[in-house]
Structures are given as structure tokens and as C-alpha cells.
mmCIF file of C-alpha atoms in Angstrom:
data_model
loop_
_atom_site.group_PDB
_atom_site.id
_atom_site.type_symbol
_atom_site.label_atom_id
_atom_site.label_comp_id
_atom_site.label_asym_id
_atom_site.label_seq_id
_atom_site.Cartn_x
_atom_site.Cartn_y
_atom_site.Cartn_z
ATOM 1 C CA MET A 1 82.211 70.728 104.612
ATOM 2 C CA ARG A 2 80.493 72.513 107.718
ATOM 3 C CA VAL A 3 79.794 76.174 107.184
ATOM 4 C CA VAL A 4 78.403 78.979 109.636
ATOM 5 C CA ALA A 5 76.466 81.854 108.209
ATOM 6 C CA LEU A 6 78.140 85.276 109.456
ATOM 7 C CA LEU A 7 76.570 88.962 108.964
ATOM 8 C CA LEU A 8 78.849 90.911 107.267
ATOM 9 C CA ALA A 9 78.232 94.452 107.964
ATOM 10 C CA LEU A 10 78.173 95.258 104.266
ATOM 11 C CA ALA A 11 81.196 93.674 102.414
ATOM 12 C CA ALA A 12 84.936 93.671 100.633
ATOM 13 C CA CYS A 13 88.271 93.603 101.046
ATOM 14 C CA ALA A 14 89.745 95.730 103.784
ATOM 15 C CA HIS A 15 93.638 96.380 103.675
ATOM 16 C CA ALA A 16 93.575 93.780 100.697
ATOM 17 C CA ALA A 17 92.405 95.229 97.512
ATOM 18 C CA PRO A 18 88.710 95.914 97.028
ATOM 19 C CA GLN A 19 87.294 92.754 94.856
ATOM 20 C CA ALA A 20 84.716 93.841 92.282
ATOM 21 C CA THR A 21 84.168 90.140 91.764
ATOM 22 C CA GLN A 22 82.502 90.025 95.500
ATOM 23 C CA PRO A 23 79.220 91.734 95.589
ATOM 24 C CA ASN A 24 78.401 93.758 98.388
ATOM 25 C CA THR A 25 75.729 90.891 99.951
ATOM 26 C CA ALA A 26 74.556 91.033 103.268
ATOM 27 C CA VAL A 27 75.353 87.511 104.305
ATOM 28 C CA GLN A 28 78.701 85.945 103.947
ATOM 29 C CA VAL A 29 79.080 82.255 104.468
ATOM 30 C CA VAL A 30 82.075 81.833 106.561
ATOM 31 C CA ALA A 31 84.246 78.230 106.590
ATOM 32 C CA ALA A 32 84.664 76.232 109.661
ATOM 33 C CA ASP A 33 87.448 76.577 112.011
ATOM 34 C CA SER A 34 88.448 73.194 111.208
ATOM 35 C CA LEU A 35 88.874 73.800 107.541
ATOM 36 C CA ALA A 36 90.837 77.134 108.767
ATOM 37 C CA ARG A 37 93.414 74.898 110.829
ATOM 38 C CA ARG A 38 93.994 72.375 108.135
ATOM 39 C CA GLN A 39 94.385 75.183 105.203
ATOM 40 C CA LEU A 40 96.353 78.022 106.966
ATOM 41 C CA VAL A 41 99.609 77.586 108.100
ATOM 42 C CA ALA A 42 102.196 80.208 110.190
ATOM 43 C CA VAL A 43 104.455 81.688 107.680
ATOM 44 C CA ALA A 44 107.134 81.382 110.376
ATOM 45 C CA GLN A 45 107.366 77.961 109.839
ATOM 46 C CA VAL A 46 107.582 77.874 106.144
ATOM 47 C CA ALA A 47 109.936 80.713 105.872
ATOM 48 C CA PRO A 48 111.634 81.799 109.461
ATOM 49 C CA SER A 49 113.444 84.207 108.084
ATOM 50 C CA ILE A 50 110.610 86.889 107.447
ATOM 51 C CA ARG A 51 110.169 89.380 109.865
ATOM 52 C CA GLN A 52 106.992 90.016 111.220
ATOM 53 C CA GLU A 53 105.433 93.043 113.220
ATOM 54 C CA VAL A 54 101.493 92.127 113.366
ATOM 55 C CA ARG A 55 100.156 95.576 113.669
ATOM 56 C CA TYR A 56 96.546 94.364 114.558
ATOM 57 C CA ALA A 57 97.603 92.094 117.381
ATOM 58 C CA SER A 58 99.061 95.580 118.619
ATOM 59 C CA ARG A 59 97.801 99.200 119.430
ATOM 60 C CA ASN A 60 100.014 100.514 116.700
ATOM 61 C CA ASN A 61 97.692 100.475 113.962
ATOM 62 C CA PHE A 62 95.085 103.009 112.900
ATOM 63 C CA THR A 63 92.201 101.965 114.882
ATOM 64 C CA GLY A 64 94.528 102.600 118.262
ATOM 65 C CA GLU A 65 93.064 98.889 119.575
ATOM 66 C CA VAL A 66 93.951 95.313 119.377
ATOM 67 C CA LEU A 67 91.522 94.271 116.744
ATOM 68 C CA PRO A 68 89.016 91.253 117.435
ATOM 69 C CA GLY A 69 90.558 87.810 116.694
ATOM 70 C CA TYR A 70 94.021 89.055 117.223
ATOM 71 C CA GLY A 71 94.869 87.792 120.678
ATOM 72 C CA ALA A 72 98.060 86.094 119.367
ATOM 73 C CA ALA A 73 100.774 87.923 117.047
ATOM 74 C CA VAL A 74 101.110 85.250 114.271
ATOM 75 C CA VAL A 75 100.865 85.441 110.558
ATOM 76 C CA LEU A 76 98.911 82.824 108.845
ATOM 77 C CA LEU A 77 98.423 82.340 105.003
ATOM 78 C CA ARG A 78 97.391 79.739 102.965
ATOM 79 C CA ARG A 79 99.613 77.118 102.527
ATOM 80 C CA GLU A 80 100.097 77.968 98.509
ATOM 81 C CA ALA A 81 100.489 81.682 99.517
ATOM 82 C CA ALA A 82 103.011 80.923 102.123
ATOM 83 C CA GLU A 83 105.182 78.779 100.282
ATOM 84 C CA ALA A 84 105.096 81.167 97.531
ATOM 85 C CA LEU A 85 106.446 84.016 99.776
ATOM 86 C CA GLY A 86 108.999 81.957 101.126
ATOM 87 C CA ARG A 87 110.336 81.744 97.536
ATOM 88 C CA VAL A 88 110.146 85.432 97.402
ATOM 89 C CA GLN A 89 111.994 85.910 100.688
ATOM 90 C CA ALA A 90 114.996 83.475 99.151
ATOM 91 C CA ARG A 91 115.224 85.055 96.084
ATOM 92 C CA LEU A 92 115.693 88.746 98.140
ATOM 93 C CA ALA A 93 117.947 87.079 100.612
ATOM 94 C CA ALA A 94 120.474 86.178 97.669
ATOM 95 C CA LYS A 95 120.940 89.884 97.622
ATOM 96 C CA GLY A 96 121.031 90.710 101.403
ATOM 97 C CA LEU A 97 117.263 91.762 101.357
ATOM 98 C CA GLY A 98 114.110 90.588 102.839
ATOM 99 C CA LEU A 99 110.736 90.568 103.757
ATOM 100 C CA LYS A 100 108.798 92.227 106.826
ATOM 101 C CA ILE A 101 105.150 91.432 107.133
ATOM 102 C CA TRP A 102 102.442 93.526 109.240
ATOM 103 C CA ASP A 103 99.214 91.096 108.461
ATOM 104 C CA GLY A 104 98.537 88.085 106.440
ATOM 105 C CA TYR A 105 95.204 86.157 107.272
ATOM 106 C CA ARG A 106 92.432 88.402 109.377
ATOM 107 C CA PRO A 107 89.899 86.782 111.363
ATOM 108 C CA VAL A 108 86.450 88.332 109.574
ATOM 109 C CA ARG A 109 85.566 89.633 113.068
ATOM 110 C CA ALA A 110 88.589 91.749 112.469
ATOM 111 C CA THR A 111 87.384 93.098 109.343
ATOM 112 C CA LEU A 112 83.632 93.823 110.809
ATOM 113 C CA ALA A 113 85.612 95.894 113.221
ATOM 114 C CA MET A 114 87.501 97.973 111.049
ATOM 115 C CA VAL A 115 84.328 98.751 109.288
ATOM 116 C CA ALA A 116 82.640 99.360 112.334
ATOM 117 C CA TRP A 117 85.324 101.901 113.625
ATOM 118 C CA CYS A 118 85.022 103.992 110.166
ATOM 119 C CA GLU A 119 81.116 104.290 110.902
ATOM 120 C CA ARG A 120 81.522 105.036 114.218
ATOM 121 C CA THR A 121 84.262 107.845 113.842
ATOM 122 C CA GLY A 122 82.512 109.131 110.558
ATOM 123 C CA GLN A 123 85.239 108.024 108.416
ATOM 124 C CA THR A 124 83.290 106.147 105.961
ATOM 125 C CA LYS A 125 85.075 107.833 103.148
ATOM 126 C CA LEU A 126 87.782 105.339 103.548
ATOM 127 C CA LEU A 127 85.441 102.249 102.662
ATOM 128 C CA ASP A 128 83.887 104.195 99.930
ATOM 129 C CA ASP A 129 87.632 104.925 98.149
ATOM 130 C CA GLY A 130 88.546 101.128 99.139
ATOM 131 C CA TYR A 131 91.283 101.476 101.665
ATOM 132 C CA ILE A 132 88.925 99.645 104.252
ATOM 133 C CA ALA A 133 87.048 96.853 102.604
ATOM 134 C CA ARG A 134 84.034 95.257 103.694
ATOM 135 C CA ARG A 135 84.860 91.955 102.829
ATOM 136 C CA SER A 136 88.459 90.717 102.462
ATOM 137 C CA ARG A 137 91.470 88.687 100.768
ATOM 138 C CA HIS A 138 93.062 88.595 104.118
ATOM 139 C CA ASN A 139 89.687 87.018 105.662
ATOM 140 C CA GLN A 140 91.014 84.053 103.091
ATOM 141 C CA GLY A 141 94.445 83.680 104.284
ATOM 142 C CA VAL A 142 95.828 84.681 100.539
ATOM 143 C CA ALA A 143 96.397 88.497 100.982
ATOM 144 C CA VAL A 144 99.794 89.772 103.042
ATOM 145 C CA ASP A 145 100.980 93.598 103.872
ATOM 146 C CA LEU A 146 104.571 93.747 103.882
ATOM 147 C CA THR A 147 107.525 95.720 102.932
ATOM 148 C CA LEU A 148 111.207 95.357 102.299
ATOM 149 C CA VAL A 149 114.006 95.077 104.574
ATOM 150 C CA GLU A 150 117.974 94.770 104.708
ATOM 151 C CA LEU A 151 118.295 91.199 105.529
ATOM 152 C CA ALA A 152 120.465 91.412 108.377
ATOM 153 C CA SER A 153 119.747 94.672 110.303
ATOM 154 C CA GLY A 154 115.965 94.344 109.459
ATOM 155 C CA ARG A 155 116.085 98.224 108.479
ATOM 156 C CA GLU A 156 112.881 98.818 106.742
ATOM 157 C CA PHE A 157 113.208 100.542 103.063
ATOM 158 C CA ASP A 158 111.926 103.717 102.406
ATOM 159 C CA MET A 159 108.828 103.424 101.046
ATOM 160 C CA GLY A 160 107.362 107.118 100.915
ATOM 161 C CA THR A 161 104.563 106.413 103.479
ATOM 162 C CA PRO A 162 104.107 104.803 106.772
ATOM 163 C CA PHE A 163 101.691 101.293 106.725
ATOM 164 C CA ASP A 164 98.276 102.307 106.492
ATOM 165 C CA GLU A 165 98.405 105.313 105.135
ATOM 166 C CA PHE A 166 94.936 105.989 103.551
ATOM 167 C CA SER A 167 95.822 108.539 100.932
ATOM 168 C CA ALA A 168 97.011 108.812 97.171
ATOM 169 C CA ARG A 169 100.688 108.968 98.719
ATOM 170 C CA SER A 170 100.319 105.295 99.030
ATOM 171 C CA HIS A 171 99.031 104.381 95.695
ATOM 172 C CA THR A 172 102.042 102.272 94.202
ATOM 173 C CA THR A 173 102.803 104.218 91.160
ATOM 174 C CA ASN A 174 102.484 107.552 92.999
ATOM 175 C CA ALA A 175 106.202 107.933 93.891
ATOM 176 C CA THR A 176 109.369 109.196 92.377
ATOM 177 C CA ASP A 177 113.107 108.457 92.520
ATOM 178 C CA THR A 178 114.574 106.046 95.435
ATOM 179 C CA VAL A 179 110.830 105.513 96.744
ATOM 180 C CA ALA A 180 109.630 104.703 93.042
ATOM 181 C CA ALA A 181 112.695 102.301 93.015
ATOM 182 C CA ASN A 182 111.766 100.670 96.129
ATOM 183 C CA ARG A 183 108.480 100.522 95.538
ATOM 184 C CA GLN A 184 108.809 98.696 92.246
ATOM 185 C CA LEU A 185 111.732 96.425 93.531
ATOM 186 C CA LEU A 186 108.861 94.895 95.864
ATOM 187 C CA VAL A 187 106.614 94.486 93.184
ATOM 188 C CA GLN A 188 108.595 92.844 90.954
ATOM 189 C CA ALA A 189 109.703 90.482 93.843
ATOM 190 C CA MET A 190 106.224 89.612 94.913
ATOM 191 C CA GLU A 191 104.899 89.232 90.861
ATOM 192 C CA ALA A 192 107.739 86.683 90.154
ATOM 193 C CA GLU A 193 106.202 84.111 92.437
ATOM 194 C CA GLY A 194 102.376 84.923 91.633
ATOM 195 C CA PHE A 195 101.445 87.550 94.001
ATOM 196 C CA THR A 196 99.316 90.832 92.618
ATOM 197 C CA ASN A 197 99.693 94.202 94.216
ATOM 198 C CA TYR A 198 96.662 96.245 95.021
ATOM 199 C CA VAL A 199 97.580 99.584 93.178
ATOM 200 C CA ASP A 200 96.311 102.199 95.891
ATOM 201 C CA GLU A 201 98.468 100.269 98.455
ATOM 202 C CA TRP A 202 101.881 99.635 98.069
ATOM 203 C CA TRP A 203 102.089 97.022 100.843
ATOM 204 C CA HIS A 204 99.380 94.800 99.979
ATOM 205 C CA PHE A 205 99.693 91.818 97.592
ATOM 206 C CA SER A 206 97.266 88.807 97.033
ATOM 207 C CA PHE A 207 97.413 85.180 96.018
ATOM 208 C CA VAL A 208 95.081 83.019 93.826
ATOM 209 C CA VAL A 209 93.948 79.589 95.464
ATOM 210 C CA ALA A 210 91.400 77.904 93.290
ATOM 211 C CA ASP A 211 89.256 77.374 96.786
ATOM 212 C CA ALA A 212 89.627 80.349 98.699
ATOM 213 C CA ALA A 213 87.369 80.777 101.161
ATOM 214 C CA PRO A 214 86.557 83.281 104.393
ATOM 215 C CA TYR A 215 87.657 82.189 107.862
ATOM 216 C CA ASP A 216 86.897 83.473 111.088
ATOM 217 C CA LEU A 217 89.344 81.669 113.335
ATOM 218 C CA PRO A 218 90.878 83.832 116.008
ATOM 219 C CA LEU A 219 94.699 83.700 115.705
ATOM 220 C CA GLU A 220 94.780 82.552 119.568
ATOM 221 C CA ARG A 221 92.840 79.559 118.644
ATOM 222 C CA TRP A 222 94.884 78.538 115.600
#
């Protein structure tokens, strides 16, 4: 397998759970684009009823800019994760509910841009606190940011904070009443198909595959 060594400013999982098992090494080995094309799949092909709003392909995100590598508003995941997400959607649909995705696979260059934004704007505390990570499961196509919606209307459930609010209010268990119940409903639905929630971000879930590797294939070239 051809690989490309790509300098990664520091390292770890942006918008994805920080990974204690991945040291902050200076160099990250990135898999070839050809492998990414074989291993990633469009979620819309596997589960077309899942709604999508790819935030980083627009200016409607915390940086205020379209991130590098997001030249197309498409959600990709490793096939195993996409199929598991399809099963979550099927379970929810039986109750009149569904999922809405904000982000899936994220090119390494986009993670680098997030880190650079933190450093440029003096918000490196977001890196220290794990809200923006330097190496990401999103880069491997095994993490997804999403919420619950009403299946028919697409109306989002009240989760207490917007997507990408970097504060303690976004911690999954830091909620009461309806918001707590909604977050727990999402967690239970995702965990039933093998996803794990990142406790500091109610919207972030990851999936385990044996041969996960980071990619830098731009979405517009998939």
C-alpha cells in the first residue's frame, strides 16, 4: 500500500474524541488516495433517508470559512461505519425518527486547518481541552457528527446546544429534563449498533474498524 508522509502540525482528533492511544507525533502516515476511494462510501448510497448538512463545506461553521478538502458537500464513511449507521436509521425510522449528519470523513488537510485556526486566533485552549484535536478519527472515516430529527419533517430535537459549541454545556451528560432525554435517546440508538460517544460532545460518535488509517483525499475528488 502506497503511503504518503504528511506533516501534521501536532496531532489528535478534532471534533472527534481525543485519542489517548495516538501520541502527538510530528509525522502522521496518510494512506493513499486510491485506498481511500476503495474503503470510503457515500452514506447517501447506503442510507439515503439520513439527512445531511455538511457544515465544513459551507461558511456555517466555527471558522467561518469552507475548510480545505470540502469542495463537495458529501458525507463519506468507512463502509462498516456507514452500514452500521444505516441500521441506526432503520431502528429510529420505526419510531418516526431519524438522523441528520453534519460531518463524517474529514481530510487531514481540514484538521490541519482547524488547528491552524486555533493558533491564528489565539484559541489554543480549544486544543488543550480536546474540543479541537490534532489527529482525528474523522480522518479515518470512522467518526460522525450528528443529531436526531423527526423523520418526516426533519425538525431537529432540542439537544441544549448547537453543533460545535465548545463548552461544558455540550458535555453529553451535562443536561436535564428534555435535553437529557434527547441526548440519551441518541446515545442509546448509536451504541446499539457499535458506536461510542465522545463524552465532551453530545454529537460526536466513533466506530471501530481493525485497519483504520487516516486519509487526505479531498471530498471533491472522491
